[in-house]
Coordinates of C-alpha atoms and ligand atoms in Angstrom, one line a residue:
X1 CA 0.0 0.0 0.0
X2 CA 1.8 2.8 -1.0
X3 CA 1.3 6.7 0.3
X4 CA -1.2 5.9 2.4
X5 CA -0.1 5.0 5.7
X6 CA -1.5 1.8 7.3
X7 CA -3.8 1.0 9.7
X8 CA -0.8 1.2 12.9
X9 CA 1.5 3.8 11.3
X10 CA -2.0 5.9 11.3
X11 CA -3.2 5.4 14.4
X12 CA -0.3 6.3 15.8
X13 CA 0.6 9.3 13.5
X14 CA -3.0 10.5 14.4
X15 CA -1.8 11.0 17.7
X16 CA 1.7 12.3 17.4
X17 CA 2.1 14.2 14.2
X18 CA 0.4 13.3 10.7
X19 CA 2.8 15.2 8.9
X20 CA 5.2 12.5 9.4
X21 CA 2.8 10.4 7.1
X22 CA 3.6 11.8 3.8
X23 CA 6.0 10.8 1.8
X24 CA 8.3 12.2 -0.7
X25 CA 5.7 10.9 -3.9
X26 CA 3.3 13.1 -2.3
X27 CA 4.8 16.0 -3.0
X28 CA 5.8 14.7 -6.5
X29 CA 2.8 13.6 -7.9
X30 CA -0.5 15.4 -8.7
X31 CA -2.6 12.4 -7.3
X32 CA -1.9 9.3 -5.1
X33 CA -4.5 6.9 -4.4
X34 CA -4.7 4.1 -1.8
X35 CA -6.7 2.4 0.7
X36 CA -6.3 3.4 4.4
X37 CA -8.6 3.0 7.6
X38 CA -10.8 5.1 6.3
X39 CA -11.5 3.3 3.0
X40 CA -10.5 4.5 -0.6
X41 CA -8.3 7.6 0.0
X42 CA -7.2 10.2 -3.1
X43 CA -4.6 12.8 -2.2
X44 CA -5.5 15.3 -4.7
X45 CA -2.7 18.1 -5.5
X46 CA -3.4 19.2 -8.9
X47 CA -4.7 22.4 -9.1
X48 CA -7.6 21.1 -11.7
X49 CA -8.3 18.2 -9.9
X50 CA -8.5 20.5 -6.4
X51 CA -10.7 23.1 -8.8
X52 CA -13.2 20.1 -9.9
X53 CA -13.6 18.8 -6.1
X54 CA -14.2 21.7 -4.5
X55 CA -15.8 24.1 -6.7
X56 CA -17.1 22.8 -9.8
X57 CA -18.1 19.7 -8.7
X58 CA -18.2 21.0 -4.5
X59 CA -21.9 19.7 -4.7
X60 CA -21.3 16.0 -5.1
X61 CA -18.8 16.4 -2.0
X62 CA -19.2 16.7 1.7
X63 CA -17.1 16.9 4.5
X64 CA -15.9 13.1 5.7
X65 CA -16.6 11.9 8.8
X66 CA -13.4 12.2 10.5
X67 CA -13.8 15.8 9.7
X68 CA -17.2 16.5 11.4
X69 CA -16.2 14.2 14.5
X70 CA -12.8 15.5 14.7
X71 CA -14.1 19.4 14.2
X72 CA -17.4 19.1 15.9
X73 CA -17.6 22.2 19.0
X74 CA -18.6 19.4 20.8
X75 CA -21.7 21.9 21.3
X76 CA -23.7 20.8 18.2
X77 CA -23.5 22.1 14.3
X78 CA -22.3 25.3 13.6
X79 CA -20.9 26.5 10.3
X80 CA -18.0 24.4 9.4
X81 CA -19.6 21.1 10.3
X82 CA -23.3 21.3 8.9
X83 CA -24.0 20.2 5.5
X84 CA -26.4 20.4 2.8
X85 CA -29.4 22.9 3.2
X86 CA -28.9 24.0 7.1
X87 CA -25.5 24.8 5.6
X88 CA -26.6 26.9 2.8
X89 CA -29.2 28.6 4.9
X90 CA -26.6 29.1 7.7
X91 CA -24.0 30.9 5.3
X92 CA -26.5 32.8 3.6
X93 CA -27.3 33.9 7.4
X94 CA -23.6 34.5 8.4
X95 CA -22.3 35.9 5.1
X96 CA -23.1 39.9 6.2
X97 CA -21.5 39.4 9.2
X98 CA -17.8 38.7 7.3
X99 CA -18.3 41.5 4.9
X100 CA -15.7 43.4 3.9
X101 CA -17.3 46.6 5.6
X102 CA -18.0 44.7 8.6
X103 CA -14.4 42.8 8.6
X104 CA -12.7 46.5 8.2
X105 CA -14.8 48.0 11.4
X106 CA -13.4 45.2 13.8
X107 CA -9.9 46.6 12.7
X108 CA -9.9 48.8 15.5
X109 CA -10.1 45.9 18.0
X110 CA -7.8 44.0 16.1
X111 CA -5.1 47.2 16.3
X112 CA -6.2 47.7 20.4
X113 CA -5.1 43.8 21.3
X114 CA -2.1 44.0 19.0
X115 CA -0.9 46.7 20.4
X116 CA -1.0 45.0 24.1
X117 CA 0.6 42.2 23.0
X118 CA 3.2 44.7 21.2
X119 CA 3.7 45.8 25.0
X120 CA 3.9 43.1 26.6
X121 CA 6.6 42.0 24.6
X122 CA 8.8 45.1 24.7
X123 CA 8.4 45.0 29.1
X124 CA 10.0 41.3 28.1
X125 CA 13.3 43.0 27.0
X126 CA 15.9 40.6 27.1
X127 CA 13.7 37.7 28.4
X128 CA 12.9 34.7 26.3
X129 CA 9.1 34.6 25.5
X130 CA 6.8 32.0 23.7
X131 CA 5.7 33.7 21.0
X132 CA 2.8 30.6 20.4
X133 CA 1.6 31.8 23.4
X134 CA 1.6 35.5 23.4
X135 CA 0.2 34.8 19.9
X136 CA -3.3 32.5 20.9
X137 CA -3.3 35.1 23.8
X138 CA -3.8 38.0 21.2
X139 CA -6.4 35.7 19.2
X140 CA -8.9 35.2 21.5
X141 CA -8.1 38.5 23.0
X142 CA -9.6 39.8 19.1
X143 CA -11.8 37.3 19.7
X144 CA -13.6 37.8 22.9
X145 CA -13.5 41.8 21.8
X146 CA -15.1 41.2 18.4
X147 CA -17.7 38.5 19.6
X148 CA -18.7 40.1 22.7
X149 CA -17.6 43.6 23.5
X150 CA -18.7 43.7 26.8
X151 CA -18.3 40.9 29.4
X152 CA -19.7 39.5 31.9
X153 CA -20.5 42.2 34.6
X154 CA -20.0 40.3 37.7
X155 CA -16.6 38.0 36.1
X156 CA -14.8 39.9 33.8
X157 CA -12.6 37.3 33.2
X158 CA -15.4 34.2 33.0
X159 CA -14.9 34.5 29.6
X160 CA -11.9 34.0 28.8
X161 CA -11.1 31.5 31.4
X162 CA -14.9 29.4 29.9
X163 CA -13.2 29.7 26.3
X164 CA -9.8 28.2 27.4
X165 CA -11.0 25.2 29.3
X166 CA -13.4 24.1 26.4
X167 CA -10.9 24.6 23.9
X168 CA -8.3 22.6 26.2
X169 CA -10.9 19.9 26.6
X170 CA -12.3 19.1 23.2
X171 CA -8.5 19.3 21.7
X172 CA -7.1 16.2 21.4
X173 CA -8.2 13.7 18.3
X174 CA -10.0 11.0 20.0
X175 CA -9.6 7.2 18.4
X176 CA -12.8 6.4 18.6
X177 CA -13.3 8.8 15.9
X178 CA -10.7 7.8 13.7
X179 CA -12.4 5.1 13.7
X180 CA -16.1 6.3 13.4
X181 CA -17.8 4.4 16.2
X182 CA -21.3 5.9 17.5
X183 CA -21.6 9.3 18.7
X184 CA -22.9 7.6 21.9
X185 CA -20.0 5.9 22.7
X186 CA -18.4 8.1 25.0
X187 CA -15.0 9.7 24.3
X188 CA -13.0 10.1 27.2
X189 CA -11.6 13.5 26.0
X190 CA -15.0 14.5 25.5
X191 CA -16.2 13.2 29.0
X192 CA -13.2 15.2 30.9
X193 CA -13.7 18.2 28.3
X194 CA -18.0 18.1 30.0
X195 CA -17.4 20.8 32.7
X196 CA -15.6 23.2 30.6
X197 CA -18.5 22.8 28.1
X198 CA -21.3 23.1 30.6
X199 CA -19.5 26.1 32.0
X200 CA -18.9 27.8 28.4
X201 CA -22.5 27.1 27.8
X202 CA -23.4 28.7 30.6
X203 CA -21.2 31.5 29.9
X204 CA -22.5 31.8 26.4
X205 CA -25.9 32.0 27.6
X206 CA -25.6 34.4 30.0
X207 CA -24.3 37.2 27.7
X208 CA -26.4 35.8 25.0
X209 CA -30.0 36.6 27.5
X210 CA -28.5 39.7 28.3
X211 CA -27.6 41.6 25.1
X212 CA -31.2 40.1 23.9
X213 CA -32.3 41.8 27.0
X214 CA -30.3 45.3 25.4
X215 CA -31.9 44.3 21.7
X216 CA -35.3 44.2 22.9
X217 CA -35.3 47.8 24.8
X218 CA -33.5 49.4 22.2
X219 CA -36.5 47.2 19.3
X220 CA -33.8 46.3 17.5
X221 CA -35.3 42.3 18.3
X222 CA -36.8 41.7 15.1
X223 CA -33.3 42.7 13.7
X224 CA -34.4 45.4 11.7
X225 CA -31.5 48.0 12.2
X226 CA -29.2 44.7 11.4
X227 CA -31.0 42.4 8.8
X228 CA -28.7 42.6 5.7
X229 CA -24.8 43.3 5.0
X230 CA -25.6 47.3 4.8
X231 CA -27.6 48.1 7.6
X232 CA -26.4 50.9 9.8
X233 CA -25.6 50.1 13.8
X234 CA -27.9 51.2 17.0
X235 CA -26.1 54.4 17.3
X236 CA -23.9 53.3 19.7
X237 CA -26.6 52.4 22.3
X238 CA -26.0 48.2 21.7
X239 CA -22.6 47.2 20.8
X240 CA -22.4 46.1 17.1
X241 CA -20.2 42.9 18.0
X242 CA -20.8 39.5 16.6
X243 CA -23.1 39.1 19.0
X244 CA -25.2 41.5 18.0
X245 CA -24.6 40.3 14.1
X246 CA -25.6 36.9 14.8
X247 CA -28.9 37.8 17.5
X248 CA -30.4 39.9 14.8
X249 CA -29.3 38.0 11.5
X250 CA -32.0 36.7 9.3
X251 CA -31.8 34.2 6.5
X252 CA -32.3 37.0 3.5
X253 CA -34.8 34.2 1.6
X254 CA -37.1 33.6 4.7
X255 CA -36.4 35.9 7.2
X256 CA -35.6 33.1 9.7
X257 CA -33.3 34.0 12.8
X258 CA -30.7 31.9 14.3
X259 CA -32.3 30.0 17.9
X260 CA -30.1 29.9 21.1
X261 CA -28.7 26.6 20.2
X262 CA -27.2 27.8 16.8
X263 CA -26.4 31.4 18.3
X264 CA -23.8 28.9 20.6
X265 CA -22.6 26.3 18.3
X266 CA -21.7 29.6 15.7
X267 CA -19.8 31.4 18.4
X268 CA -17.9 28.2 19.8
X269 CA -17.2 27.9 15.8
X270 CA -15.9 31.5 15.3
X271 CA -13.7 30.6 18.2
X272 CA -12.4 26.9 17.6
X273 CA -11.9 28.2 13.7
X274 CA -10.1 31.4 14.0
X275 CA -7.9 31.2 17.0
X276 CA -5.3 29.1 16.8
X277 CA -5.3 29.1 13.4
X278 CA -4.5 33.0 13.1
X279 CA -1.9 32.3 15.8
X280 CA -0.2 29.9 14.0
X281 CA -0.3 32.2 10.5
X282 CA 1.3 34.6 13.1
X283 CA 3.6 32.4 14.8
X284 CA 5.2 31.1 11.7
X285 CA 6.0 34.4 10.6
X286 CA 7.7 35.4 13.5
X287 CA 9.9 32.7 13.0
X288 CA 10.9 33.0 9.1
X289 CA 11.6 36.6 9.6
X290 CA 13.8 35.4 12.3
X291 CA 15.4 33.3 9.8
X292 CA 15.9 36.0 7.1
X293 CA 17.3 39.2 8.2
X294 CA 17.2 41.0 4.5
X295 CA 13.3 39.6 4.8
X296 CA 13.4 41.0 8.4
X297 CA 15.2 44.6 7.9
X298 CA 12.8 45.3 4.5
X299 CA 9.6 44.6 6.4
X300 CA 10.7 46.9 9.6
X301 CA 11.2 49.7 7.2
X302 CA 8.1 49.4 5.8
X303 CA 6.0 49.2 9.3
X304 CA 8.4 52.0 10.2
X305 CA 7.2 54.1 7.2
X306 CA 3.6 53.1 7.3
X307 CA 3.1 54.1 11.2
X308 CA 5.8 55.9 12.3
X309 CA 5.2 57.0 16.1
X310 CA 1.9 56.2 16.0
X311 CA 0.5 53.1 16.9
X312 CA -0.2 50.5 14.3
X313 CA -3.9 51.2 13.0
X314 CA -6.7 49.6 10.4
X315 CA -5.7 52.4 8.0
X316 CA -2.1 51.6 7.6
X317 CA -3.4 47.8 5.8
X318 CA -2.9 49.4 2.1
X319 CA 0.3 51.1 3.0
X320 CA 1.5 47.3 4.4
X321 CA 2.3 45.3 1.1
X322 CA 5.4 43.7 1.8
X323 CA 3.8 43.0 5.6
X324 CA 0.8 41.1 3.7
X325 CA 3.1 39.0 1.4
X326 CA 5.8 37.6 4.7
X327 CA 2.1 36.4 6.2
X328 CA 0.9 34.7 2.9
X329 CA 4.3 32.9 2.3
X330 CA 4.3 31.7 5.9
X331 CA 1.0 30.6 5.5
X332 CA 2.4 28.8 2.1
X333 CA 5.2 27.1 3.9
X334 CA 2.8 26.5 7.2
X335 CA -0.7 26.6 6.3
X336 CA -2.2 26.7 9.8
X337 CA -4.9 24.2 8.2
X338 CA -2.5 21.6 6.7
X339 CA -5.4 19.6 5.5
X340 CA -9.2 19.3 4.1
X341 CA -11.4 16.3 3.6
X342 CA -14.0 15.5 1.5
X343 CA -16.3 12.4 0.9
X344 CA -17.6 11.3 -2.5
X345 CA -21.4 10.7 -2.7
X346 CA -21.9 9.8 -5.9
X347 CA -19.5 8.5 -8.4
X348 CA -17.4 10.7 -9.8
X349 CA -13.9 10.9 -12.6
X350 CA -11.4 13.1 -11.4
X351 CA -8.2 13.1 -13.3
X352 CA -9.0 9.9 -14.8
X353 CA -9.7 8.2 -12.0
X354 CA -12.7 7.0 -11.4
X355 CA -14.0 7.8 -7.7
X356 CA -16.9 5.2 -5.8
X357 CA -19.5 6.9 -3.8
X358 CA -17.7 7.1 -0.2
X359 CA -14.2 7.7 -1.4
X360 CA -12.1 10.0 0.8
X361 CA -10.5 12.7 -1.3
X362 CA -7.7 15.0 0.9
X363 CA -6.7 18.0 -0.3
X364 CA -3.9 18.9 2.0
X365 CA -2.4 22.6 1.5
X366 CA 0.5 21.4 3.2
X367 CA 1.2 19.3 0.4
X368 CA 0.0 21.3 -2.5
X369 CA 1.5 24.5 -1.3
X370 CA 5.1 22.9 -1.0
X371 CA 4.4 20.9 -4.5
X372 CA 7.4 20.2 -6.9
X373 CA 5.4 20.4 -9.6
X374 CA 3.3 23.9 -8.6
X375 CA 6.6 26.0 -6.7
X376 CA 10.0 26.8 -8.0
X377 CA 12.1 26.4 -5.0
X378 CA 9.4 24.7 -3.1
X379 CA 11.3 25.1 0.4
X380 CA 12.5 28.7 0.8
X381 CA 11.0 31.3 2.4
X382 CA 10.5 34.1 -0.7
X383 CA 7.6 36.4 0.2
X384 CA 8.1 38.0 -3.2
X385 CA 5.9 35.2 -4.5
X386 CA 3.7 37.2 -3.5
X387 CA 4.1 40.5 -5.0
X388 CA 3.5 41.6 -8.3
X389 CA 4.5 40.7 -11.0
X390 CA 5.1 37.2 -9.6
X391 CA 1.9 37.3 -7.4
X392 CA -0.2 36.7 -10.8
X393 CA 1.6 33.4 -11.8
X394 CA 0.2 31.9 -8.4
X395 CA -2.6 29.4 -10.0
X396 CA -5.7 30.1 -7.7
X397 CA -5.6 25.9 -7.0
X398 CA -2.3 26.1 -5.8
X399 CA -2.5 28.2 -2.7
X400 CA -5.5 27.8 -1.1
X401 CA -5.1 28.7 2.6
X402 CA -8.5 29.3 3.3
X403 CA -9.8 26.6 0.9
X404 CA -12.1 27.4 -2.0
X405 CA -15.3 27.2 -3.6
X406 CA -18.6 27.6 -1.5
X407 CA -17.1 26.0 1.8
X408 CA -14.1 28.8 1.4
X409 CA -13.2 30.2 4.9
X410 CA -15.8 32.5 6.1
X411 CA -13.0 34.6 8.0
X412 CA -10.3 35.0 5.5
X413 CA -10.4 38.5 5.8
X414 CA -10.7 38.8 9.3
X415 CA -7.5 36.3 9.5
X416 CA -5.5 38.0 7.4
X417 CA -6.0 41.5 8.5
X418 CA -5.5 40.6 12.2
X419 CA -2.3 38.9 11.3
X420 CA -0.9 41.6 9.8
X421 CA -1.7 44.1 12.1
X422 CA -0.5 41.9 14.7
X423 CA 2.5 41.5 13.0
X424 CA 2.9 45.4 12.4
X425 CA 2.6 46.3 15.5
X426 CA 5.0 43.2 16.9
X427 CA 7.7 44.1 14.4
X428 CA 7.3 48.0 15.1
X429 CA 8.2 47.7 18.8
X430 CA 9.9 44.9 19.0
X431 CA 12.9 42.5 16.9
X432 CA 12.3 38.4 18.0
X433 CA 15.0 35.8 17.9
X434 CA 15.0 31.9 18.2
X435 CA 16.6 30.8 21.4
X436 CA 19.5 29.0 20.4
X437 CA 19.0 25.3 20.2
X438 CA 14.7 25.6 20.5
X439 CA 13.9 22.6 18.4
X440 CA 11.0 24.0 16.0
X441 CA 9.2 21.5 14.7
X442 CA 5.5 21.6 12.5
X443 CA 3.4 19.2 13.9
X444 CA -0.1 18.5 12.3
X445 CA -3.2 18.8 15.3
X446 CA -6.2 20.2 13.9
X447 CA -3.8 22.5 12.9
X448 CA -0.3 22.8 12.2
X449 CA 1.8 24.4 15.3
X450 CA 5.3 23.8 16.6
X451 CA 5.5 21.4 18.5
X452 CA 7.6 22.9 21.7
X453 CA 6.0 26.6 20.8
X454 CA 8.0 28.9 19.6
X455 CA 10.8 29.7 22.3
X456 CA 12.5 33.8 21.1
X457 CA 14.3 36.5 23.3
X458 CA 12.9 39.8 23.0
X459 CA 15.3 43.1 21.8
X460 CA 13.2 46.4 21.8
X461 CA 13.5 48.1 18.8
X462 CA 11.1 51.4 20.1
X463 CA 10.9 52.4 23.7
X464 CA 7.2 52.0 25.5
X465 CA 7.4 56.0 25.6
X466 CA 6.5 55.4 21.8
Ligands
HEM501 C1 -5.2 32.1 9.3 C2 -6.4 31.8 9.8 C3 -7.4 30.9 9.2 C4 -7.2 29.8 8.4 C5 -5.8 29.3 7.8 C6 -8.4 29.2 8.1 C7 -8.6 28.2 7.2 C8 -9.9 27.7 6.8 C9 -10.1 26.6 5.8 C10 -9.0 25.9 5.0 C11 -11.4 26.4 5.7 C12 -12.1 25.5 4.8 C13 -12.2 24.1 5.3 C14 -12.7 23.1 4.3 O1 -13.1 23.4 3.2 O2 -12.8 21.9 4.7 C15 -12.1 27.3 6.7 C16 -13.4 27.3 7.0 C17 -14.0 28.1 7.9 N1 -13.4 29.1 8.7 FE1 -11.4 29.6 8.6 N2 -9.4 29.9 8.8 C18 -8.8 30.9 9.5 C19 -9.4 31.8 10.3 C20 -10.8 31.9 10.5 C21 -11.4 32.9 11.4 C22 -10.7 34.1 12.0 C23 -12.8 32.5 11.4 C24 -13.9 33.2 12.1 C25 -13.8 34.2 13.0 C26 -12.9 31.3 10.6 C27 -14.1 30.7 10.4 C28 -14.3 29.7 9.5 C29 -15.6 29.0 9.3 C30 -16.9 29.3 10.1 C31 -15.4 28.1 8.3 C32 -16.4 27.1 7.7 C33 -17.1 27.8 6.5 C34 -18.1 27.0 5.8 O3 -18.0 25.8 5.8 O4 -19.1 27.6 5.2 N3 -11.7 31.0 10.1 N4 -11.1 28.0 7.3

């Protein structure tokens, strides 16, 4: 059985690092098909083949089931696990609240938690730091301001402290779902992870009963001053957070708003798909600018020029080019979602090859984006890929991120502007090297982190003063 690992090697890789899985045909050929535990398994790097699967033919595929038990919130179906038409109703529902208008007004919050982190760092002078860290820190600090402005009044820090715990809990890929027993079979994971779910429910519902509370004596309840991508806020009266967005969002064809249950699984789905995922984007480019000080010394000059004295801000995005290309190569050489699954449900050719209803097709951008056939010089860190005129030459099915086609990420925007602010406003106060001898190596979780964290002294580059 070749490039498909067996049914040992893959148990075991599940739990310590899939990456190690792959071999060197992988990133060779444009298809390699086997049979694993999971049954008839493609891996799909061909840029036509990737086009066909996920966009043109998306509707014959759904996610696999490894996918929806591994990704599940644990607190039922929010957007990246629900299929067919409470999908397409749900992402009809959501859509407005990712807007591009929407997206640019949470820059502010985005700039304000940078910023602290930027801080942090620079009182750090001289003292080793995990950047992995301060980075998930600064996630779900966006997070927690852009979902839910205000907190809860008698805990302050209920939230934060509900989100860790759950996320700590449901973590870990469980055997049992690799190999897709019952949902009522319990999973140990799951069963320790049940008091930090109760808890974030509770949480959850708490601020969601209160800001319906706000909605309601400001008649915003039948979502009229937020139904649509370009409805104007409450005039400052009820915060226009996510919250907000997804208490008053109705389904443009039937006017249908979300219920409690949905209004939870969505948040715990914002949460579980943006913020470790952003980190690592952020992370990893930490690191190659470590690496690279002519990549290094070009992008502090052009955060210097951009912002100055002034603290890094939303507006400074256009003037941050270079900034934008370091985050979309590091996501290239460490695509914080190394992988994506789909599962065939009728038959279907792709390539050639003839796929039978339940095949497993992976499209890993791990693979694809480090491809011999797609990338000259595959393995070094070039952001200039991604400038013009070289940026054009990128085939769309060769860097994909955030995925494509309808299932695309939902928050690419939001990701990628919060990276780069973040890593404006890191780079403008501070310069980050690797501790000597920190071991950094990928491994693949539900995403792909270093394994140790990221270990780096700090050297202050502007004084706190400025
Ligand atoms: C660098 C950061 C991020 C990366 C690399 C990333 C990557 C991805 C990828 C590859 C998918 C598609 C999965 C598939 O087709 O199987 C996806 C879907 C999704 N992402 Fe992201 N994501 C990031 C940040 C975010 C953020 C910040 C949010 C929300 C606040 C978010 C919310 C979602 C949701 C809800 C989906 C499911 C969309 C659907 O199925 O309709 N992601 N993401």
């Amino acid at each position: 059985m070749r490039g498909v690992p067996d049914l040992f090697t893959f148990l075991r890789a599940a739990r310590d690092n899939p990456l190690a899985t792959w071999t060197e045909e992988h990133f060779r050929a444009p298809v390699v098909m086997g049979k694993g535990v999971l049954g008839r398994v493609m891996v799909l790097s061909d840029p036509e083949g990737i086009r066909h699967v996920l966009v043109d033919n998306a509707a014959n595929y759904r996610k696999d089931a490894l996918t929806r038990r591994v990704l599940g919130s644990g607190i039922g179906d929010g957007l990246f696990t629900a299929e067919g038409q409470i999908w397409r109703q749900l992402r009809r529902t959501l859509a407005p609240l990712f807007s591009a208008r929407r997206v640019d007004a949470f820059g502010a919050d985005m700039a304000g938690a940078a910023e602290t982190v930027a801080r942090r760092l620079a009182r750090r002078e001289g003292r080793r730091v995990d950047v992995a860290v301060e980075a998930t820190r600064l996630t779900l600090d966006v997070l927690e301001r852009t979902i839910f402005t205000t907190g809860l009044q008698r805990d302050p820090d209920a939230l934060g402290r509900a989100i860790t715990l759950f996320f700590e809990g449901i973590g870990p890929i469980d055997p049992l779902d690799v190999f897709g027993l019952p949902d009522a079979l319990p999973r140990i994971g799951r069963l320790r992870a049940r008091p930090a779910i109760a808890f974030f429910e509770a949480v959850v519902d708490e601020l969601v009963r209160d800001r319906r509370a706000l909605l309601a004596r400001h008649g915003a309840a039948e979502g009229a001053a937020f139904a649509g991508a370009g409805a104007p806020g409450l005039g400052g009266a009820v915060p226009s957070d996510l919250l907000t967005l997804l208490l008053t969002a109705r389904d443009p064809e039937t006017g249908e708003a979300l219920d409690d249950a949905s209004v939870r699984a969505n948040i715990a789905t914002f949460i579980a798909a943006g913020h470790e995922t952003t980190a690592n984007a952020l992370t990893w480019s930490l690191y190659l600018i470590a690496q690279d000080e002519a990549v290094r010394a070009r992008l502090e000059a052009e955060v210097d020029a951009a912002a100055g004295d002034a603290p890094l801000s939303p507006e400074h995005l256009p003037a941050l080019p270079y900034t934008r290309a370091v985050v979309e190569e590091a996501m290239r050489l460490y695509p914080p979602a190394p992988f994506m699954s789909r599962e065939a449900i009728a038959e279907d050719r792709v390539l050639g090859f003839r796929l039978r209803p339940g095949t497993i097709v992976m499209i890993a951008p791990y693979i694809v984006h480090r491809h011999a056939l797609l990338w000259d010089d595959p393995a070094a860190f070039d952001p200039e890929r991604f400038l013009p005129p070289r940026r054009e030459a990128i085939d769309r099915y060769a860097y994909l991120p955030f995925g494509a086609g309808p299932r695309v990420c939902i928050g690419a925007r939001f990701a990628l502007h919060e990276a780069m602010i973040a890593l404006a406003a890191i780079v403008r106060r501070v310069r980050l090297d690797l501790v000597p001898g920190h071991a950094v190596e990928p491994v693949q979780r539900v995403t792909l982190r270093p394994r140790e964290g990221m270990k780096m002294r700090v050297h202050l580059r502007r004084p706190l003063g400025g």
